[in-house]
mmCIF file of C-alpha atoms in Angstrom:
data_model
loop_
_atom_site.group_PDB
_atom_site.id
_atom_site.type_symbol
_atom_site.label_atom_id
_atom_site.label_comp_id
_atom_site.label_asym_id
_atom_site.label_seq_id
_atom_site.Cartn_x
_atom_site.Cartn_y
_atom_site.Cartn_z
ATOM 1 C CA UNK P 1 -7.866 -11.974 22.693
ATOM 2 C CA UNK P 2 -6.660 -10.419 19.436
ATOM 3 C CA UNK P 3 -3.088 -11.659 19.948
ATOM 4 C CA UNK P 4 -4.452 -15.132 20.722
ATOM 5 C CA UNK P 5 -6.452 -15.081 17.487
ATOM 6 C CA UNK P 6 -3.399 -14.072 15.491
ATOM 7 C CA UNK P 7 -1.332 -16.816 17.117
ATOM 8 C CA UNK P 8 -3.855 -19.604 16.551
ATOM 9 C CA UNK P 9 -4.549 -18.518 12.974
ATOM 10 C CA UNK P 10 -0.809 -18.566 12.324
ATOM 11 C CA UNK P 11 -0.569 -22.097 13.680
ATOM 12 C CA UNK P 12 -3.383 -23.047 11.288
ATOM 13 C CA UNK P 13 -1.334 -21.609 8.375
ATOM 14 C CA UNK P 14 1.722 -23.605 9.432
ATOM 15 C CA UNK P 15 -0.323 -26.803 9.557
ATOM 16 C CA UNK P 16 -1.677 -26.069 6.091
ATOM 17 C CA UNK P 17 1.845 -25.549 4.795
ATOM 18 C CA UNK P 18 3.010 -28.837 6.294
ATOM 19 C CA UNK P 19 0.311 -30.604 4.268
ATOM 20 C CA UNK P 20 1.534 -29.043 1.002
ATOM 21 C CA UNK P 21 4.489 -31.114 -0.308
ATOM 22 C CA UNK P 22 5.011 -28.859 -3.331
ATOM 23 C CA UNK P 23 5.630 -25.729 -1.273
ATOM 24 C CA UNK P 24 7.718 -27.643 1.245
ATOM 25 C CA UNK P 25 9.853 -29.015 -1.567
ATOM 26 C CA UNK P 26 10.256 -25.516 -3.018
ATOM 27 C CA UNK P 27 11.468 -24.169 0.331
ATOM 28 C CA UNK P 28 13.984 -26.971 0.844
ATOM 29 C CA UNK P 29 15.248 -26.778 -2.733
ATOM 30 C CA UNK P 30 15.574 -22.984 -2.761
ATOM 31 C CA UNK P 31 17.695 -22.833 0.378
ATOM 32 C CA UNK P 32 19.860 -25.906 -0.261
ATOM 33 C CA UNK P 33 20.348 -27.238 -3.783
ATOM 34 C CA UNK P 34 19.677 -23.914 -5.519
ATOM 35 C CA UNK P 35 22.147 -22.077 -3.273
ATOM 36 C CA UNK P 36 24.836 -24.687 -3.882
ATOM 37 C CA UNK P 37 24.413 -24.976 -7.651
ATOM 38 C CA UNK P 38 24.090 -21.264 -8.386
ATOM 39 C CA UNK P 39 27.088 -20.370 -6.236
ATOM 40 C CA UNK P 40 29.381 -21.088 -9.170
ATOM 41 C CA UNK P 41 27.578 -19.061 -11.831
ATOM 42 C CA UNK P 42 28.396 -15.332 -11.726
ATOM 43 C CA UNK P 43 28.608 -13.024 -14.773
ATOM 44 C CA UNK P 44 31.831 -11.082 -15.177
ATOM 45 C CA UNK P 45 31.032 -7.656 -16.589
ATOM 46 C CA UNK P 46 32.386 -4.161 -16.070
ATOM 47 C CA UNK P 47 30.192 -1.110 -16.556
ATOM 48 C CA UNK P 48 30.359 2.230 -14.738
ATOM 49 C CA UNK P 49 32.489 0.808 -11.945
ATOM 50 C CA UNK P 50 33.062 3.411 -9.189
ATOM 51 C CA UNK P 51 36.761 4.140 -8.659
ATOM 52 C CA UNK P 52 38.594 6.510 -6.315
ATOM 53 C CA UNK P 53 42.186 7.717 -6.681
ATOM 54 C CA UNK P 54 44.526 8.834 -3.922
ATOM 55 C CA UNK P 55 47.049 10.994 -5.763
ATOM 56 C CA UNK P 56 49.893 11.523 -3.296
ATOM 57 C CA UNK P 57 52.303 12.440 -6.088
ATOM 58 C CA UNK P 58 50.283 15.087 -7.977
ATOM 59 C CA UNK P 59 52.599 14.823 -10.979
ATOM 60 C CA UNK P 60 51.877 14.897 -14.707
ATOM 61 C CA UNK P 61 52.126 11.102 -14.786
ATOM 62 C CA UNK P 62 49.686 10.576 -11.898
ATOM 63 C CA UNK P 63 47.193 12.981 -13.481
ATOM 64 C CA UNK P 64 47.633 11.181 -16.792
ATOM 65 C CA UNK P 65 46.740 7.881 -15.114
ATOM 66 C CA UNK P 66 43.702 9.421 -13.412
ATOM 67 C CA UNK P 67 42.433 10.860 -16.694
ATOM 68 C CA UNK P 68 42.639 7.477 -18.422
ATOM 69 C CA UNK P 69 39.738 5.899 -16.499
ATOM 70 C CA UNK P 70 36.858 6.578 -18.848
ATOM 71 C CA UNK P 71 33.248 5.553 -19.272
ATOM 72 C CA UNK P 72 31.546 3.197 -19.923
ATOM 73 C CA UNK P 73 33.977 0.969 -18.012
ATOM 74 C CA UNK P 74 34.542 3.316 -15.077
ATOM 75 C CA UNK P 75 32.780 6.274 -13.559
ATOM 76 C CA UNK P 76 34.793 9.523 -13.430
ATOM 77 C CA UNK P 77 37.371 8.907 -10.669
ATOM 78 C CA UNK P 78 36.749 10.477 -7.274
ATOM 79 C CA UNK P 79 39.912 12.213 -6.096
ATOM 80 C CA UNK P 80 40.182 11.496 -2.379
ATOM 81 C CA UNK P 81 42.743 11.567 0.410
ATOM 82 C CA UNK P 82 44.407 8.548 1.986
ATOM 83 C CA UNK P 83 42.352 9.013 5.143
ATOM 84 C CA UNK P 84 39.087 8.779 3.209
ATOM 85 C CA UNK P 85 39.937 5.586 1.348
ATOM 86 C CA UNK P 86 39.202 3.024 4.077
ATOM 87 C CA UNK P 87 35.940 4.685 5.124
ATOM 88 C CA UNK P 88 34.674 4.797 1.539
ATOM 89 C CA UNK P 89 35.626 1.160 0.958
ATOM 90 C CA UNK P 90 33.948 0.065 4.201
ATOM 91 C CA UNK P 91 30.758 1.891 3.210
ATOM 92 C CA UNK P 92 30.755 0.263 -0.238
ATOM 93 C CA UNK P 93 31.073 3.610 -2.056
ATOM 94 C CA UNK P 94 33.986 2.542 -4.266
ATOM 95 C CA UNK P 95 34.745 -0.754 -5.952
ATOM 96 C CA UNK P 96 38.346 0.251 -6.691
ATOM 97 C CA UNK P 97 40.693 2.579 -4.832
ATOM 98 C CA UNK P 98 44.021 3.338 -6.534
ATOM 99 C CA UNK P 99 46.770 4.784 -4.312
ATOM 100 C CA UNK P 100 49.580 6.524 -6.220
ATOM 101 C CA UNK P 101 52.491 7.023 -3.773
ATOM 102 C CA UNK P 102 54.562 10.210 -3.284
ATOM 103 C CA UNK P 103 57.544 10.727 -5.629
ATOM 104 C CA UNK P 104 56.004 8.251 -8.058
ATOM 105 C CA UNK P 105 57.106 10.051 -11.223
ATOM 106 C CA UNK P 106 60.569 10.982 -9.921
ATOM 107 C CA UNK P 107 61.247 7.414 -8.768
ATOM 108 C CA UNK P 108 60.170 6.166 -12.178
ATOM 109 C CA UNK P 109 62.516 8.557 -13.960
ATOM 110 C CA UNK P 110 65.313 7.543 -11.600
ATOM 111 C CA UNK P 111 64.958 3.946 -12.734
ATOM 112 C CA UNK P 112 63.355 2.664 -9.561
ATOM 113 C CA UNK P 113 60.287 0.406 -9.422
ATOM 114 C CA UNK P 114 57.611 2.252 -7.452
ATOM 115 C CA UNK P 115 54.564 0.338 -6.257
ATOM 116 C CA UNK P 116 51.014 1.506 -6.955
ATOM 117 C CA UNK P 117 48.442 0.030 -4.586
ATOM 118 C CA UNK P 118 45.026 -1.062 -5.837
ATOM 119 C CA UNK P 119 42.317 -1.885 -3.272
ATOM 120 C CA UNK P 120 39.364 -3.875 -4.614
ATOM 121 C CA UNK P 121 35.980 -4.446 -2.988
ATOM 122 C CA UNK P 122 35.747 -8.097 -3.942
ATOM 123 C CA UNK P 123 32.164 -8.462 -2.727
ATOM 124 C CA UNK P 124 31.180 -6.983 -6.090
ATOM 125 C CA UNK P 125 32.333 -10.044 -7.954
ATOM 126 C CA UNK P 126 30.912 -8.958 -11.315
ATOM 127 C CA UNK P 127 33.319 -6.010 -11.312
ATOM 128 C CA UNK P 128 36.232 -7.216 -9.198
ATOM 129 C CA UNK P 129 37.362 -10.034 -11.480
ATOM 130 C CA UNK P 130 37.550 -8.146 -14.750
ATOM 131 C CA UNK P 131 38.000 -4.677 -13.265
ATOM 132 C CA UNK P 132 41.326 -5.356 -11.542
ATOM 133 C CA UNK P 133 42.763 -6.496 -14.861
ATOM 134 C CA UNK P 134 41.432 -3.362 -16.573
ATOM 135 C CA UNK P 135 43.059 -1.140 -13.948
ATOM 136 C CA UNK P 136 46.393 -2.916 -14.232
ATOM 137 C CA UNK P 137 46.389 -2.642 -18.024
ATOM 138 C CA UNK P 138 45.511 1.052 -17.889
ATOM 139 C CA UNK P 139 48.290 1.852 -15.410
ATOM 140 C CA UNK P 140 50.846 -0.175 -17.364
ATOM 141 C CA UNK P 141 49.828 1.426 -20.660
ATOM 142 C CA UNK P 142 50.057 4.972 -19.304
ATOM 143 C CA UNK P 143 53.425 4.316 -17.642
ATOM 144 C CA UNK P 144 54.799 2.822 -20.856
ATOM 145 C CA UNK P 145 53.547 5.805 -22.855
ATOM 146 C CA UNK P 146 55.106 8.239 -20.392
ATOM 147 C CA UNK P 147 58.363 6.307 -20.422
ATOM 148 C CA UNK P 148 58.548 6.322 -24.214
ATOM 149 C CA UNK P 149 57.992 10.078 -24.346
ATOM 150 C CA UNK P 150 60.014 11.314 -21.362
ATOM 151 C CA UNK P 151 62.706 8.780 -20.572
ATOM 152 C CA UNK P 152 65.669 8.217 -22.855
ATOM 153 C CA UNK P 153 65.197 4.696 -24.089
ATOM 154 C CA UNK P 154 64.590 3.245 -20.632
ATOM 155 C CA UNK P 155 61.322 1.428 -19.852
ATOM 156 C CA UNK P 156 60.989 1.212 -16.078
ATOM 157 C CA UNK P 157 58.572 -1.179 -14.455
ATOM 158 C CA UNK P 158 55.786 -0.456 -12.001
ATOM 159 C CA UNK P 159 54.445 -3.130 -9.687
ATOM 160 C CA UNK P 160 50.719 -3.022 -8.895
ATOM 161 C CA UNK P 161 50.060 -4.354 -5.401
ATOM 162 C CA UNK P 162 46.565 -5.841 -5.639
ATOM 163 C CA UNK P 163 44.637 -6.179 -2.384
ATOM 164 C CA UNK P 164 41.200 -7.750 -2.765
ATOM 165 C CA UNK P 165 39.227 -6.436 0.180
ATOM 166 C CA UNK P 166 36.625 -8.706 1.861
ATOM 167 C CA UNK P 167 37.273 -11.589 -0.563
ATOM 168 C CA UNK P 168 41.038 -12.102 -0.848
ATOM 169 C CA UNK P 169 40.687 -15.268 -2.921
ATOM 170 C CA UNK P 170 38.352 -13.594 -5.464
ATOM 171 C CA UNK P 171 36.185 -16.670 -5.002
ATOM 172 C CA UNK P 172 32.906 -16.354 -6.881
ATOM 173 C CA UNK P 173 31.148 -18.734 -4.477
ATOM 174 C CA UNK P 174 31.572 -16.237 -1.641
ATOM 175 C CA UNK P 175 29.366 -13.773 -3.480
ATOM 176 C CA UNK P 176 26.929 -16.033 -5.339
ATOM 177 C CA UNK P 177 25.953 -18.241 -2.394
ATOM 178 C CA UNK P 178 24.984 -15.396 -0.071
ATOM 179 C CA UNK P 179 23.243 -13.435 -2.826
ATOM 180 C CA UNK P 180 21.196 -16.502 -3.730
ATOM 181 C CA UNK P 181 20.049 -16.888 -0.128
ATOM 182 C CA UNK P 182 19.062 -13.209 -0.040
ATOM 183 C CA UNK P 183 17.123 -13.477 -3.306
ATOM 184 C CA UNK P 184 15.284 -16.539 -2.038
ATOM 185 C CA UNK P 185 14.172 -14.657 1.072
ATOM 186 C CA UNK P 186 12.247 -12.205 -1.105
ATOM 187 C CA UNK P 187 10.904 -14.823 -3.504
ATOM 188 C CA UNK P 188 9.691 -17.336 -0.895
ATOM 189 C CA UNK P 189 8.174 -14.691 1.382
ATOM 190 C CA UNK P 190 6.011 -13.361 -1.447
ATOM 191 C CA UNK P 191 5.082 -16.805 -2.802
ATOM 192 C CA UNK P 192 4.190 -18.417 0.524
ATOM 193 C CA UNK P 193 2.070 -15.539 1.805
ATOM 194 C CA UNK P 194 0.259 -14.982 -1.476
ATOM 195 C CA UNK P 195 -0.368 -18.707 -1.914
ATOM 196 C CA UNK P 196 -1.778 -19.003 1.615
ATOM 197 C CA UNK P 197 -4.328 -16.267 0.920
ATOM 198 C CA UNK P 198 -5.351 -17.570 -2.497
ATOM 199 C CA UNK P 199 -5.686 -21.094 -1.088
ATOM 200 C CA UNK P 200 -8.115 -19.751 1.539
ATOM 201 C CA UNK P 201 -10.143 -18.054 -1.185
ATOM 202 C CA UNK P 202 -10.236 -21.057 -3.519
ATOM 203 C CA UNK P 203 -11.248 -23.437 -0.692
ATOM 204 C CA UNK P 204 -13.884 -21.034 0.563
ATOM 205 C CA UNK P 205 -12.442 -20.866 4.075
ATOM 206 C CA UNK P 206 -12.146 -17.063 4.024
ATOM 207 C CA UNK P 207 -15.911 -16.836 4.417
ATOM 208 C CA UNK P 208 -15.720 -19.239 7.362
ATOM 209 C CA UNK P 209 -13.159 -16.995 9.025
ATOM 210 C CA UNK P 210 -15.254 -13.894 8.471
ATOM 211 C CA UNK P 211 -18.261 -15.289 10.315
ATOM 212 C CA UNK P 212 -16.026 -15.767 13.341
ATOM 213 C CA UNK P 213 -15.147 -12.883 15.695
ATOM 214 C CA UNK P 214 -12.032 -12.098 13.606
ATOM 215 C CA UNK P 215 -10.902 -8.928 11.892
ATOM 216 C CA UNK P 216 -9.081 -8.634 8.544
ATOM 217 C CA UNK P 217 -6.051 -7.379 10.454
ATOM 218 C CA UNK P 218 -5.914 -10.580 12.503
ATOM 219 C CA UNK P 219 -6.255 -12.788 9.420
ATOM 220 C CA UNK P 220 -3.536 -10.919 7.543
ATOM 221 C CA UNK P 221 -1.178 -10.646 10.523
ATOM 222 C CA UNK P 222 -1.436 -14.406 11.097
ATOM 223 C CA UNK P 223 -0.385 -15.151 7.535
ATOM 224 C CA UNK P 224 2.451 -12.626 7.727
ATOM 225 C CA UNK P 225 4.031 -13.961 10.928
ATOM 226 C CA UNK P 226 3.602 -17.651 10.110
ATOM 227 C CA UNK P 227 4.972 -17.547 6.560
ATOM 228 C CA UNK P 228 7.633 -15.042 7.572
ATOM 229 C CA UNK P 229 8.742 -17.378 10.353
ATOM 230 C CA UNK P 230 9.140 -20.271 7.904
ATOM 231 C CA UNK P 231 11.371 -18.219 5.603
ATOM 232 C CA UNK P 232 13.254 -16.756 8.581
ATOM 233 C CA UNK P 233 14.161 -20.205 9.933
ATOM 234 C CA UNK P 234 15.025 -21.534 6.456
ATOM 235 C CA UNK P 235 17.317 -18.533 5.860
ATOM 236 C CA UNK P 236 19.157 -19.025 9.146
ATOM 237 C CA UNK P 237 19.639 -22.757 8.561
ATOM 238 C CA UNK P 238 20.805 -22.200 4.979
ATOM 239 C CA UNK P 239 23.288 -19.543 6.061
ATOM 240 C CA UNK P 240 24.768 -21.738 8.784
ATOM 241 C CA UNK P 241 24.712 -25.213 7.234
ATOM 242 C CA UNK P 242 24.914 -24.567 3.473
ATOM 243 C CA UNK P 243 26.818 -21.294 3.101
ATOM 244 C CA UNK P 244 29.156 -21.575 6.082
ATOM 245 C CA UNK P 245 29.167 -25.347 6.477
ATOM 246 C CA UNK P 246 29.023 -26.914 3.017
ATOM 247 C CA UNK P 247 30.457 -24.103 0.886
ATOM 248 C CA UNK P 248 32.926 -22.866 3.555
ATOM 249 C CA UNK P 249 32.071 -19.221 2.937
ATOM 250 C CA UNK P 250 33.281 -17.037 5.829
ATOM 251 C CA UNK P 251 30.805 -14.604 7.366
ATOM 252 C CA UNK P 252 32.567 -11.551 8.746
ATOM 253 C CA UNK P 253 29.736 -9.767 10.548
ATOM 254 C CA UNK P 254 27.006 -10.539 13.054
ATOM 255 C CA UNK P 255 24.494 -13.125 11.911
ATOM 256 C CA UNK P 256 22.081 -11.853 14.579
ATOM 257 C CA UNK P 257 22.209 -8.333 13.109
ATOM 258 C CA UNK P 258 21.664 -9.735 9.627
ATOM 259 C CA UNK P 259 18.673 -11.767 10.792
ATOM 260 C CA UNK P 260 17.204 -8.652 12.414
ATOM 261 C CA UNK P 261 17.363 -6.968 9.021
ATOM 262 C CA UNK P 262 15.888 -10.104 7.443
ATOM 263 C CA UNK P 263 12.940 -9.938 9.846
ATOM 264 C CA UNK P 264 12.179 -6.359 8.782
ATOM 265 C CA UNK P 265 12.523 -7.321 5.132
ATOM 266 C CA UNK P 266 10.213 -10.313 5.626
ATOM 267 C CA UNK P 267 7.532 -8.007 7.020
ATOM 268 C CA UNK P 268 7.711 -5.962 3.815
ATOM 269 C CA UNK P 269 7.924 -8.974 1.462
ATOM 270 C CA UNK P 270 5.046 -10.886 3.073
ATOM 271 C CA UNK P 271 2.887 -7.749 2.935
ATOM 272 C CA UNK P 272 3.752 -7.516 -0.752
ATOM 273 C CA UNK P 273 2.616 -11.117 -1.194
ATOM 274 C CA UNK P 274 -0.751 -10.259 0.391
ATOM 275 C CA UNK P 275 -1.121 -7.274 -1.931
ATOM 276 C CA UNK P 276 -0.434 -9.374 -5.041
ATOM 277 C CA UNK P 277 -2.830 -12.089 -3.860
ATOM 278 C CA UNK P 278 -5.638 -9.567 -3.422
ATOM 279 C CA UNK P 279 -5.099 -8.381 -7.001
ATOM 280 C CA UNK P 280 -5.010 -11.903 -8.434
ATOM 281 C CA UNK P 281 -8.255 -13.807 -8.824
ATOM 282 C CA UNK P 282 -6.634 -17.233 -9.023
ATOM 283 C CA UNK P 283 -3.334 -19.038 -8.662
ATOM 284 C CA UNK P 284 -2.426 -18.743 -12.401
ATOM 285 C CA UNK P 285 -2.978 -14.982 -12.247
ATOM 286 C CA UNK P 286 -0.851 -14.827 -9.114
ATOM 287 C CA UNK P 287 1.929 -16.649 -10.968
ATOM 288 C CA UNK P 288 1.823 -14.115 -13.809
ATOM 289 C CA UNK P 289 1.976 -11.244 -11.333
ATOM 290 C CA UNK P 290 4.972 -12.873 -9.684
ATOM 291 C CA UNK P 291 6.893 -12.815 -12.955
ATOM 292 C CA UNK P 292 6.115 -9.124 -13.422
ATOM 293 C CA UNK P 293 7.224 -8.252 -9.894
ATOM 294 C CA UNK P 294 9.969 -10.701 -8.919
ATOM 295 C CA UNK P 295 12.157 -10.363 -12.013
ATOM 296 C CA UNK P 296 12.598 -6.573 -11.737
ATOM 297 C CA UNK P 297 13.101 -6.875 -7.983
ATOM 298 C CA UNK P 298 15.841 -9.486 -8.388
ATOM 299 C CA UNK P 299 17.634 -7.891 -11.331
ATOM 300 C CA UNK P 300 17.426 -4.185 -10.461
ATOM 301 C CA UNK P 301 18.018 -4.338 -6.702
ATOM 302 C CA UNK P 302 21.792 -4.850 -6.933
ATOM 303 C CA UNK P 303 21.901 -8.588 -6.274
ATOM 304 C CA UNK P 304 22.774 -9.538 -9.857
ATOM 305 C CA UNK P 305 24.615 -6.457 -11.108
ATOM 306 C CA UNK P 306 25.876 -3.431 -9.149
ATOM 307 C CA UNK P 307 23.399 -0.583 -8.918
ATOM 308 C CA UNK P 308 26.064 1.822 -10.212
ATOM 309 C CA UNK P 309 25.866 0.087 -13.602
ATOM 310 C CA UNK P 310 22.178 0.986 -13.973
ATOM 311 C CA UNK P 311 20.658 4.268 -15.207
ATOM 312 C CA UNK P 312 20.216 6.793 -12.421
ATOM 313 C CA UNK P 313 16.436 6.859 -12.867
ATOM 314 C CA UNK P 314 16.309 3.095 -12.205
ATOM 315 C CA UNK P 315 18.519 3.486 -9.146
ATOM 316 C CA UNK P 316 16.154 6.137 -7.785
ATOM 317 C CA UNK P 317 13.014 4.108 -8.464
ATOM 318 C CA UNK P 318 14.449 0.979 -6.849
ATOM 319 C CA UNK P 319 14.983 2.840 -3.582
ATOM 320 C CA UNK P 320 11.287 2.162 -3.001
ATOM 321 C CA UNK P 321 11.906 -1.615 -3.172
ATOM 322 C CA UNK P 322 12.628 -3.268 0.192
ATOM 323 C CA UNK P 323 15.129 -5.787 -1.147
ATOM 324 C CA UNK P 324 17.363 -2.966 -2.444
ATOM 325 C CA UNK P 325 18.057 -1.886 1.128
ATOM 326 C CA UNK P 326 18.116 -5.485 2.368
ATOM 327 C CA UNK P 327 20.868 -6.359 -0.111
ATOM 328 C CA UNK P 328 22.891 -3.292 0.896
ATOM 329 C CA UNK P 329 22.751 -4.147 4.590
ATOM 330 C CA UNK P 330 23.325 -7.869 3.966
ATOM 331 C CA UNK P 331 26.473 -7.243 1.944
ATOM 332 C CA UNK P 332 27.756 -4.737 4.490
ATOM 333 C CA UNK P 333 27.161 -7.077 7.446
ATOM 334 C CA UNK P 334 28.035 -10.488 6.015
ATOM 335 C CA UNK P 335 30.967 -9.453 3.816
ATOM 336 C CA UNK P 336 32.430 -6.306 5.338
ATOM 337 C CA UNK P 337 31.612 -6.969 8.994
ATOM 338 C CA UNK P 338 29.668 -3.731 9.372
ATOM 339 C CA UNK P 339 27.899 -2.904 12.623
ATOM 340 C CA UNK P 340 24.590 -1.189 13.231
ATOM 341 C CA UNK P 341 26.260 2.236 13.107
ATOM 342 C CA UNK P 342 26.978 1.632 9.405
ATOM 343 C CA UNK P 343 23.720 -0.012 8.284
ATOM 344 C CA UNK P 344 21.172 1.909 10.364
ATOM 345 C CA UNK P 345 19.988 3.898 7.288
ATOM 346 C CA UNK P 346 19.018 0.630 5.585
ATOM 347 C CA UNK P 347 17.194 -0.503 8.729
ATOM 348 C CA UNK P 348 15.311 2.789 8.810
ATOM 349 C CA UNK P 349 14.349 2.507 5.133
ATOM 350 C CA UNK P 350 13.170 -1.083 5.619
ATOM 351 C CA UNK P 351 11.044 -0.094 8.602
ATOM 352 C CA UNK P 352 9.356 2.712 6.662
ATOM 353 C CA UNK P 353 8.792 0.605 3.526
ATOM 354 C CA UNK P 354 7.501 -2.367 5.548
ATOM 355 C CA UNK P 355 5.043 -0.134 7.431
ATOM 356 C CA UNK P 356 3.736 1.446 4.230
ATOM 357 C CA UNK P 357 3.420 -1.897 2.428
ATOM 358 C CA UNK P 358 1.637 -3.506 5.380
ATOM 359 C CA UNK P 359 -0.882 -0.638 5.599
ATOM 360 C CA UNK P 360 -1.432 -0.687 1.833
ATOM 361 C CA UNK P 361 -1.897 -4.471 1.767
ATOM 362 C CA UNK P 362 -4.290 -4.410 4.728
ATOM 363 C CA UNK P 363 -6.415 -1.796 2.979
ATOM 364 C CA UNK P 364 -6.537 -3.891 -0.205
ATOM 365 C CA UNK P 365 -7.306 -7.037 1.767
ATOM 366 C CA UNK P 366 -10.248 -5.360 3.497
ATOM 367 C CA UNK P 367 -11.611 -4.205 0.142
ATOM 368 C CA UNK P 368 -11.328 -7.727 -1.313
ATOM 369 C CA UNK P 369 -13.507 -9.077 1.514
ATOM 370 C CA UNK P 370 -16.443 -6.762 0.808
#
């Protein structure tokens, strides 16, 4: 009987949403026009970009190049082996991986043109565009300085083989379109669920529900599954028809695995919407709370700027936000083609956060009904 109550209450929420043209228009706009228009607007900044160096030469020149990557543009370089480079790039640990080949300095002195390989994680568009140019300038400057000091009048050349991983065209739309869809999942899930609860309160229908053989859990669960389902379907359609179809953005990984992560994230986001609605006494107050919550979630979760560019205390605090882990798994799956073996920690975090948020919201909802 309880499952039947939850189902029928959810259907009631869907019917109420269908009669609200403003919310319907917001959903359609957010997952179509907004995704398309914002796909071309990405800031190009470089701050504390993580870089790894494979020094296969171990010469004074290679160490000189490694020592030239300084803050605030780059983090201190991680000295790794060639076997570690691909795994670290696949996991999203490094934005840049510079491979200095063996006999680099001796070939340079001999007048040859050795090639230094630079691998770039191009899913981090805010760093990839400007960062690759920074790396090339640094390598060229250090080689020229070494040549002027140690080679008699000869200025050899070094070719930098740039390989943009996961986005070979360095196309900003590939990043912005998917990130906009992900941001809208969080925003719409919170707005729709919170609005549904406040609408019940303002119309006085919450009291009608309470005189029926219904529990607060059933009322809340109905709003969570119905509004979550709307955002879930809108996300899937936007990803297939707008991102892949209209914008021609390739998706490397499993859409089914991504949508499984989206379902977990929607459980957490809709529970957050219930919690905010119980705190707000009216729709204007709910709107003010949204500004206080949504802006930090969107900006500090890694969707706008890489988390490595933020202070460590902010990075630690934002681990408690569900969309931080959702963005990590979404980028890994959709851009880098990662499987469950790579993103299972994010799934585990989302499950824990969603469970805690749902329990917290249910407790607050019960208190608001007293």
